[in-house]
Short mmCIF file of C-alpha atoms in Angstrom, two decimals:
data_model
loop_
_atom_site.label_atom_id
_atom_site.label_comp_id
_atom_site.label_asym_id
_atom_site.label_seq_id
_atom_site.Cartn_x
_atom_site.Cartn_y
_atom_site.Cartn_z
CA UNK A 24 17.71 -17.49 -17.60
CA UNK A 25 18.04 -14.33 -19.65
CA UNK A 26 19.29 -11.36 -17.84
CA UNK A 27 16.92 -8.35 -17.13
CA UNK A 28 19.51 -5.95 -16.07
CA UNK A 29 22.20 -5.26 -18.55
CA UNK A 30 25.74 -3.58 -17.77
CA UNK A 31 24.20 -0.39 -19.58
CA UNK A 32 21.39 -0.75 -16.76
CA UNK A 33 23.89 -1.25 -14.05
CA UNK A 34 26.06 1.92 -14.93
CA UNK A 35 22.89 3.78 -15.10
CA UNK A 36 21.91 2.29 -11.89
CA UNK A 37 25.47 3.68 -10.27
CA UNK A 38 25.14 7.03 -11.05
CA UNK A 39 21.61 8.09 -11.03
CA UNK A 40 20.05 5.50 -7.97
CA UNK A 41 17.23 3.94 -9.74
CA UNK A 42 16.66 1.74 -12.92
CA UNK A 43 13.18 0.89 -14.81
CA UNK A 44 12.88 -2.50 -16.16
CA UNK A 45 10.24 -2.46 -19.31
CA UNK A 46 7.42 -5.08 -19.59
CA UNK A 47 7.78 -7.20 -16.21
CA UNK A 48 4.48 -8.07 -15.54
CA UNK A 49 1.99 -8.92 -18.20
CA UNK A 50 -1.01 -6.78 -19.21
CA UNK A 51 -3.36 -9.46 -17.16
CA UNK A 52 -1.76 -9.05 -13.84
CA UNK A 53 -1.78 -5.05 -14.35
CA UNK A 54 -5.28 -5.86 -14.98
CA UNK A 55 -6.83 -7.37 -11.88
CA UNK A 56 -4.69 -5.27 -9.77
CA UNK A 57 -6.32 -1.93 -11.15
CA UNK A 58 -10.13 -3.66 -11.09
CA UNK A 59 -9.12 -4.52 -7.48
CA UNK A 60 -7.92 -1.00 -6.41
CA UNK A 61 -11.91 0.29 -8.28
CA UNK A 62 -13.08 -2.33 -6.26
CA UNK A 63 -11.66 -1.34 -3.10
CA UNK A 64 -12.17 2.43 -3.41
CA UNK A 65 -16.38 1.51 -4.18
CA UNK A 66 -15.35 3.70 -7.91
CA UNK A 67 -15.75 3.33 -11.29
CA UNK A 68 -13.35 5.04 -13.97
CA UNK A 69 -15.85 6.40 -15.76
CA UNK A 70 -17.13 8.66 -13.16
CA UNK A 71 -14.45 10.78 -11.87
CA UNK A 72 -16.56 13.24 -10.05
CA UNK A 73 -16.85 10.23 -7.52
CA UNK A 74 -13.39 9.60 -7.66
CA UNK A 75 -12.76 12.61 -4.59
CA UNK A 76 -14.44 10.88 -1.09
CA UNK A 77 -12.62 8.28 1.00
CA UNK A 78 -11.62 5.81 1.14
CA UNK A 79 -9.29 7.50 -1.58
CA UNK A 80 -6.26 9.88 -0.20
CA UNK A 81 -5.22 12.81 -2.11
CA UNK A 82 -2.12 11.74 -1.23
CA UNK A 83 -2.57 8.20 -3.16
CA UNK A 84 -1.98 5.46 -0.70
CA UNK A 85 -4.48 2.65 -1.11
CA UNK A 86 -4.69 1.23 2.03
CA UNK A 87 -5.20 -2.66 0.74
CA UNK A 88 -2.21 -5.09 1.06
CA UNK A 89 -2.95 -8.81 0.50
CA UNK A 90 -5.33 -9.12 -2.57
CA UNK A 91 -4.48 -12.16 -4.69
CA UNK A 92 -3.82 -9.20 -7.72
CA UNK A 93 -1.18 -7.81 -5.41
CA UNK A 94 0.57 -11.63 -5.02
CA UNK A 95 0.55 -12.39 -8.04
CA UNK A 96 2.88 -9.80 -8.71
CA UNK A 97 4.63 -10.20 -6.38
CA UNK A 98 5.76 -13.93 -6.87
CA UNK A 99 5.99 -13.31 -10.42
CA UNK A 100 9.62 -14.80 -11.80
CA UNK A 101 10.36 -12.04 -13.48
CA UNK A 102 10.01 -9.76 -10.38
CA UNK A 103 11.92 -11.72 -8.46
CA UNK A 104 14.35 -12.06 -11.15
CA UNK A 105 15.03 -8.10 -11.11
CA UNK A 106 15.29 -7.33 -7.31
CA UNK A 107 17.65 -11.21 -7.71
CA UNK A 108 20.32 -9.15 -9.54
CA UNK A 109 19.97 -6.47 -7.66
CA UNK A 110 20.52 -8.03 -4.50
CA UNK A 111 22.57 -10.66 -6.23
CA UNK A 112 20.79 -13.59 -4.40
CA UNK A 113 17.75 -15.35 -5.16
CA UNK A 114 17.16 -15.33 -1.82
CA UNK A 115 14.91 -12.46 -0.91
CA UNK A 116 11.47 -11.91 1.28
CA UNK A 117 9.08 -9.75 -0.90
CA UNK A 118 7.25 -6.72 0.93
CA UNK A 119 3.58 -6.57 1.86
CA UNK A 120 3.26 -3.23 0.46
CA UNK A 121 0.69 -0.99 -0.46
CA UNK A 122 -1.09 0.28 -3.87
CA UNK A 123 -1.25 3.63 -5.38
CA UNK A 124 -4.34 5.77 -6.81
CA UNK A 125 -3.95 9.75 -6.96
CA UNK A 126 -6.46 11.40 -8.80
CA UNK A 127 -6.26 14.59 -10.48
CA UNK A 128 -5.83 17.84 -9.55
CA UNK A 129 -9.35 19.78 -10.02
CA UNK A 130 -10.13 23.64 -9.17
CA UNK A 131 -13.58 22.55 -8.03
CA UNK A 132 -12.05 19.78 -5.25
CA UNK A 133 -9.85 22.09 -3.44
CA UNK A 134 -9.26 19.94 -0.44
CA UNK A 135 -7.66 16.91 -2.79
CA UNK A 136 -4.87 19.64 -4.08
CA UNK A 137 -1.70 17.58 -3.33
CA UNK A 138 1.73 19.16 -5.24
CA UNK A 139 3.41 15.91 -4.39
CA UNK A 140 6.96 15.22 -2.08
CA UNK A 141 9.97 14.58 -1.84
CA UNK A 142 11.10 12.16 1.28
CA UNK A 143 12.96 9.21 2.58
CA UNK A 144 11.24 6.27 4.12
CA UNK A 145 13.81 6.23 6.66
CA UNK A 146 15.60 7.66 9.37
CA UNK A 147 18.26 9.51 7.94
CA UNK A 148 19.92 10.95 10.82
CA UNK A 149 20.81 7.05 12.46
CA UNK A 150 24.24 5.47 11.16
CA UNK A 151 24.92 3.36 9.53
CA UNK A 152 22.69 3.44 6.64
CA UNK A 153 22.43 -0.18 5.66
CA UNK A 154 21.66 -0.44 1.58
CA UNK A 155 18.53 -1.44 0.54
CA UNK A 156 16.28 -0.97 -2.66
CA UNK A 157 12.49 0.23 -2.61
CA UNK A 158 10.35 -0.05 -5.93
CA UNK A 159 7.10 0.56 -7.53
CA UNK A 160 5.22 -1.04 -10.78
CA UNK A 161 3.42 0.87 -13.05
CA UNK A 162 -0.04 -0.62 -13.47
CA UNK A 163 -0.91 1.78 -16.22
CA UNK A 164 0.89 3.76 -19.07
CA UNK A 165 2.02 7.14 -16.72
CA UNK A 166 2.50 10.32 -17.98
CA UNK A 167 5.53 12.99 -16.36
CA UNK A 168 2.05 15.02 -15.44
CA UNK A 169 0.14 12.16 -14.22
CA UNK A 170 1.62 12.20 -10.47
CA UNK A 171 3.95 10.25 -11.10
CA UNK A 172 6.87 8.74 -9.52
CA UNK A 173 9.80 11.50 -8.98
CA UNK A 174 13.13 11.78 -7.65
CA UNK A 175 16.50 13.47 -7.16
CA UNK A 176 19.06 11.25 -9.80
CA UNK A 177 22.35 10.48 -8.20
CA UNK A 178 21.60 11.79 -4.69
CA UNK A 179 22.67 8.16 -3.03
CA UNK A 180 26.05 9.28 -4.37
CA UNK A 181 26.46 12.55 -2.65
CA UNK A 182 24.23 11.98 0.39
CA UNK A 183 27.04 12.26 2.59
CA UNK A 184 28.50 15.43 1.19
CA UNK A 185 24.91 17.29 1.45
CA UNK A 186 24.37 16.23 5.13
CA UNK A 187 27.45 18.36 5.66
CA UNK A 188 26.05 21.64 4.29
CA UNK A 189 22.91 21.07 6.15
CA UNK A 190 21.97 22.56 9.57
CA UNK A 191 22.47 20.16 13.06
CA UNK A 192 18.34 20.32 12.77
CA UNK A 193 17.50 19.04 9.59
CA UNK A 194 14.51 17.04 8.68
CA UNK A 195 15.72 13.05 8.32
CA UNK A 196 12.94 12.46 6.41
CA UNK A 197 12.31 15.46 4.05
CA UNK A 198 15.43 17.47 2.49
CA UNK A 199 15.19 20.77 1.91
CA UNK A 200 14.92 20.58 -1.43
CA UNK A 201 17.04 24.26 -2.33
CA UNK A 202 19.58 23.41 -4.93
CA UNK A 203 18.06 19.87 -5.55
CA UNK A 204 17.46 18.88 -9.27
CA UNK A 205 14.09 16.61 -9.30
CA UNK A 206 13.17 14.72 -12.18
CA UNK A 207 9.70 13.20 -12.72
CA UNK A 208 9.83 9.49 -14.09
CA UNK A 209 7.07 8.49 -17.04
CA UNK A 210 6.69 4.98 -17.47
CA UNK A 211 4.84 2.33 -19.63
CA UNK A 212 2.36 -0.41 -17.67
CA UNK A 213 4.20 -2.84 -16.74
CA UNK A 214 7.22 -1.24 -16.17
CA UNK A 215 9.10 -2.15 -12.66
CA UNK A 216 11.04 1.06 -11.63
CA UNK A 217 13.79 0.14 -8.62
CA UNK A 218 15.58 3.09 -6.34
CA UNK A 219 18.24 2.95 -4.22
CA UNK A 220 17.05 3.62 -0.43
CA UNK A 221 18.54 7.13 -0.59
CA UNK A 222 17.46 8.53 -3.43
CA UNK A 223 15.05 11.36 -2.16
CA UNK A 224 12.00 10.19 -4.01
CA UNK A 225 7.71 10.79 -4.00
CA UNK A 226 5.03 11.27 -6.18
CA UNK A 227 3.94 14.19 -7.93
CA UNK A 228 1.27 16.58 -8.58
CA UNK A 229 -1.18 14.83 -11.02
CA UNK A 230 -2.23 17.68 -13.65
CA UNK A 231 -3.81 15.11 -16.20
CA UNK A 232 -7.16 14.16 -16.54
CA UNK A 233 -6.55 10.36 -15.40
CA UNK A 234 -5.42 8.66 -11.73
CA UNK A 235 -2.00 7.41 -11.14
CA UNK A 236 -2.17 3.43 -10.36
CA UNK A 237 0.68 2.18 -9.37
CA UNK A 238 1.60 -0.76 -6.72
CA UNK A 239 4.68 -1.16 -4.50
CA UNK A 240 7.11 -3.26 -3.96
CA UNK A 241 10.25 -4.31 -3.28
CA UNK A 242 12.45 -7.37 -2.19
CA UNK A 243 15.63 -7.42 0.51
CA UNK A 244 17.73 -10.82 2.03
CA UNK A 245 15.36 -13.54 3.69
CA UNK A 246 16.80 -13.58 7.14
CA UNK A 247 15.11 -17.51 7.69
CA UNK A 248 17.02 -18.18 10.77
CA UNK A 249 14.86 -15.34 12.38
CA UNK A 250 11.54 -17.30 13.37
CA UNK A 251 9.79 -14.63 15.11
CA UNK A 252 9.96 -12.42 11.71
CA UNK A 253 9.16 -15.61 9.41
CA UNK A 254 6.07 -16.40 11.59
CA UNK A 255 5.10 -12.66 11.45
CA UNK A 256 5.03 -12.47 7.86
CA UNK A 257 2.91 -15.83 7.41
CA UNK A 258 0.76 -14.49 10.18
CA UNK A 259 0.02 -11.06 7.62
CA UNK A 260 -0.53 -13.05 4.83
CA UNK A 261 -2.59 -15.67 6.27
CA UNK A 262 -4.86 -13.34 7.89
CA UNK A 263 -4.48 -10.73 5.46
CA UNK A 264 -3.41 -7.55 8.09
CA UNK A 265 -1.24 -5.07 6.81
CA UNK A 266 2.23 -4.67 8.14
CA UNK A 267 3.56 -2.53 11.51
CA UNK A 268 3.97 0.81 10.83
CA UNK A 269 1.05 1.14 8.26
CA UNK A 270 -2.59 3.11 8.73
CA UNK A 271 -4.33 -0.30 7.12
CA UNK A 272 -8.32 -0.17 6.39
CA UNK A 273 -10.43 0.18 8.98
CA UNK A 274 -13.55 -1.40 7.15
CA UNK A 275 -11.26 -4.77 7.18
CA UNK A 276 -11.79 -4.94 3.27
CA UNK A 277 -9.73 -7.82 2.55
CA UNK A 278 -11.00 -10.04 5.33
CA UNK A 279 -13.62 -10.84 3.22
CA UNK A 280 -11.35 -12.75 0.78
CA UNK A 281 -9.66 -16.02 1.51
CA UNK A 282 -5.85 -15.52 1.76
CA UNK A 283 -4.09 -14.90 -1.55
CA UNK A 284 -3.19 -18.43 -3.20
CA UNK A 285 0.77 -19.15 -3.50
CA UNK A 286 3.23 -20.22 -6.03
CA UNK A 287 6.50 -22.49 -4.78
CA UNK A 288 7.87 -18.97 -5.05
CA UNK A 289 5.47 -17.12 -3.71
CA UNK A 290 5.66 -19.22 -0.25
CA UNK A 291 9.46 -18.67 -0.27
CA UNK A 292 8.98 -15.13 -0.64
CA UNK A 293 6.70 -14.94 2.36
CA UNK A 294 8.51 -17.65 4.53
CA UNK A 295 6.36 -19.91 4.76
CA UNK A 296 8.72 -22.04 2.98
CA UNK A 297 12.28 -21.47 3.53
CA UNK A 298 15.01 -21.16 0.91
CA UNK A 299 17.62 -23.69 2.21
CA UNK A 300 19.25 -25.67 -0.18
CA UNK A 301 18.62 -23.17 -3.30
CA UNK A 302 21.54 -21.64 -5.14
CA UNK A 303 22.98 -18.48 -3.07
CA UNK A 304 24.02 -16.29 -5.69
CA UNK A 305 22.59 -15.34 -9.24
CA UNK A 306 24.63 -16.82 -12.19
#
């Protein structure tokens, strides 16, 4: 198989923390993603004076987890393909992550003003700091002033040296952001853009006239011998809950669909499946 990640990508991965990876999903998968995040929200996108009322967050999170839109990108090859040489193993668990829908800043909805963040999603006060990769796929074409995904390029390298000039008290989870260079990341749908777990990262302050869509995701080593974990994760899926640690939708949305339907991949990616016997490492 054709690599995704040249060595041009990889030394740009080194020094700056993240990487995009340009047409990963195709334009039907974007599709019934974004007419299942309208779906969940009760909108339409052609009214966007409705687009301001709950169950919408100004903040962006859509709070839906285990659609059959959001599987099927998941356990597409070329996904797992691109966290495969990150990780460089094939054998990864995919997260059961959330979807993303900011709408616009307006002067007339005052109480949906969000200027973005910057933050970890992590403790960054505990040692060690194992590695690990987050990342997010653009569902539509997204503009630097469409809140948008935005980060600090190259802090993973010099993480270490900052927590030194920083007060005893910091915040682990938000930097102070005083001498921080952040740079806002456009990207084309279908683009898959991967961070290293350091890199200070958000989304931004959407000043267009259209909502950010975006879905999350990310992959990390299957740990199969674990069977309380496994079970866990098949247990989410099956009964499509969102993981520990998440708000999840109080309405029970998704309980109204059958769980999502599986690819041989897809199943390994979950656990329910295990991946003994397939190749460790990626050619």
């Amino acid at each position: 198989m054709e690599k995704l990640l040249s060595a041009e990508d990889f030394s740009f991965w080194d020094k700056n923390g993240y990487v995009v990876i340009p047409d990963v999903v195709p334009p039907q998968n974007l599709q019934a993603v974004i007419d299942e995040i309208w779906d969940f929200l009760g909108m339409s996108p052609d009214e966007p004076d409705d687009w301001y009322r709950e169950p919408a967050t100004k903040g962006g999170m859509v709070e839906m987890y285990q659609t059959q839109g959001l599987w099927n990108n998941r356990q597409h090859p070329k996904v797992h393909q691109a966290f495969s040489e990150i990780w460089g193993t094939q054998k990864l668990w995919v997260s059961m992550d959330r979807a993303n829908f900011k709408p616009p800043q307006r002067e007339d909805k005052p109480d949906w003003k969000h200027e973005g963040m910057i933050h970890w999603d992590l403790d960054t006060s505990k040692r060690p700091i194992a590695f690990g990769v987050q990342g997010v796929l653009y569902l539509e074409d997204t503009g630097e002033d469409q809140g948008t995904f935005q980060c600090v390029p190259g802090f993973h390298r010099y993480f270490e040296e900052w927590v030194r000039s920083q007060p005893e008290d910091r915040n682990p989870s938000h930097p102070d952001l005083e001498g921080l260079d952040i740079s806002k990341i456009a990207g084309k749908a279908g683009d898959l853009l991967i961070w290293h777990r350091l890199l200070a990262h958000g989304n931004s302050v959407n000043r267009s006239d259209r909502p950010r869509l975006a879905q999350y995701i990310t992959m990390s080593p299957a740990n199969d011998v674990d069977e309380k974990a496994r079970k866990d994760r098949v247990h989410l899926w099956k009964e499509r809950l969102s993981p520990k640690g998440f708000l999840g939708d109080e309405r029970r949305w998704e309980e109204n669909n059958p769980p999502a339907e599986l690819t041989d991949l897809g199943r390994r990616l979950v656990g329910l499946d295990t991946w003994s016997g397939q190749p460790e490492e990626v050619d």
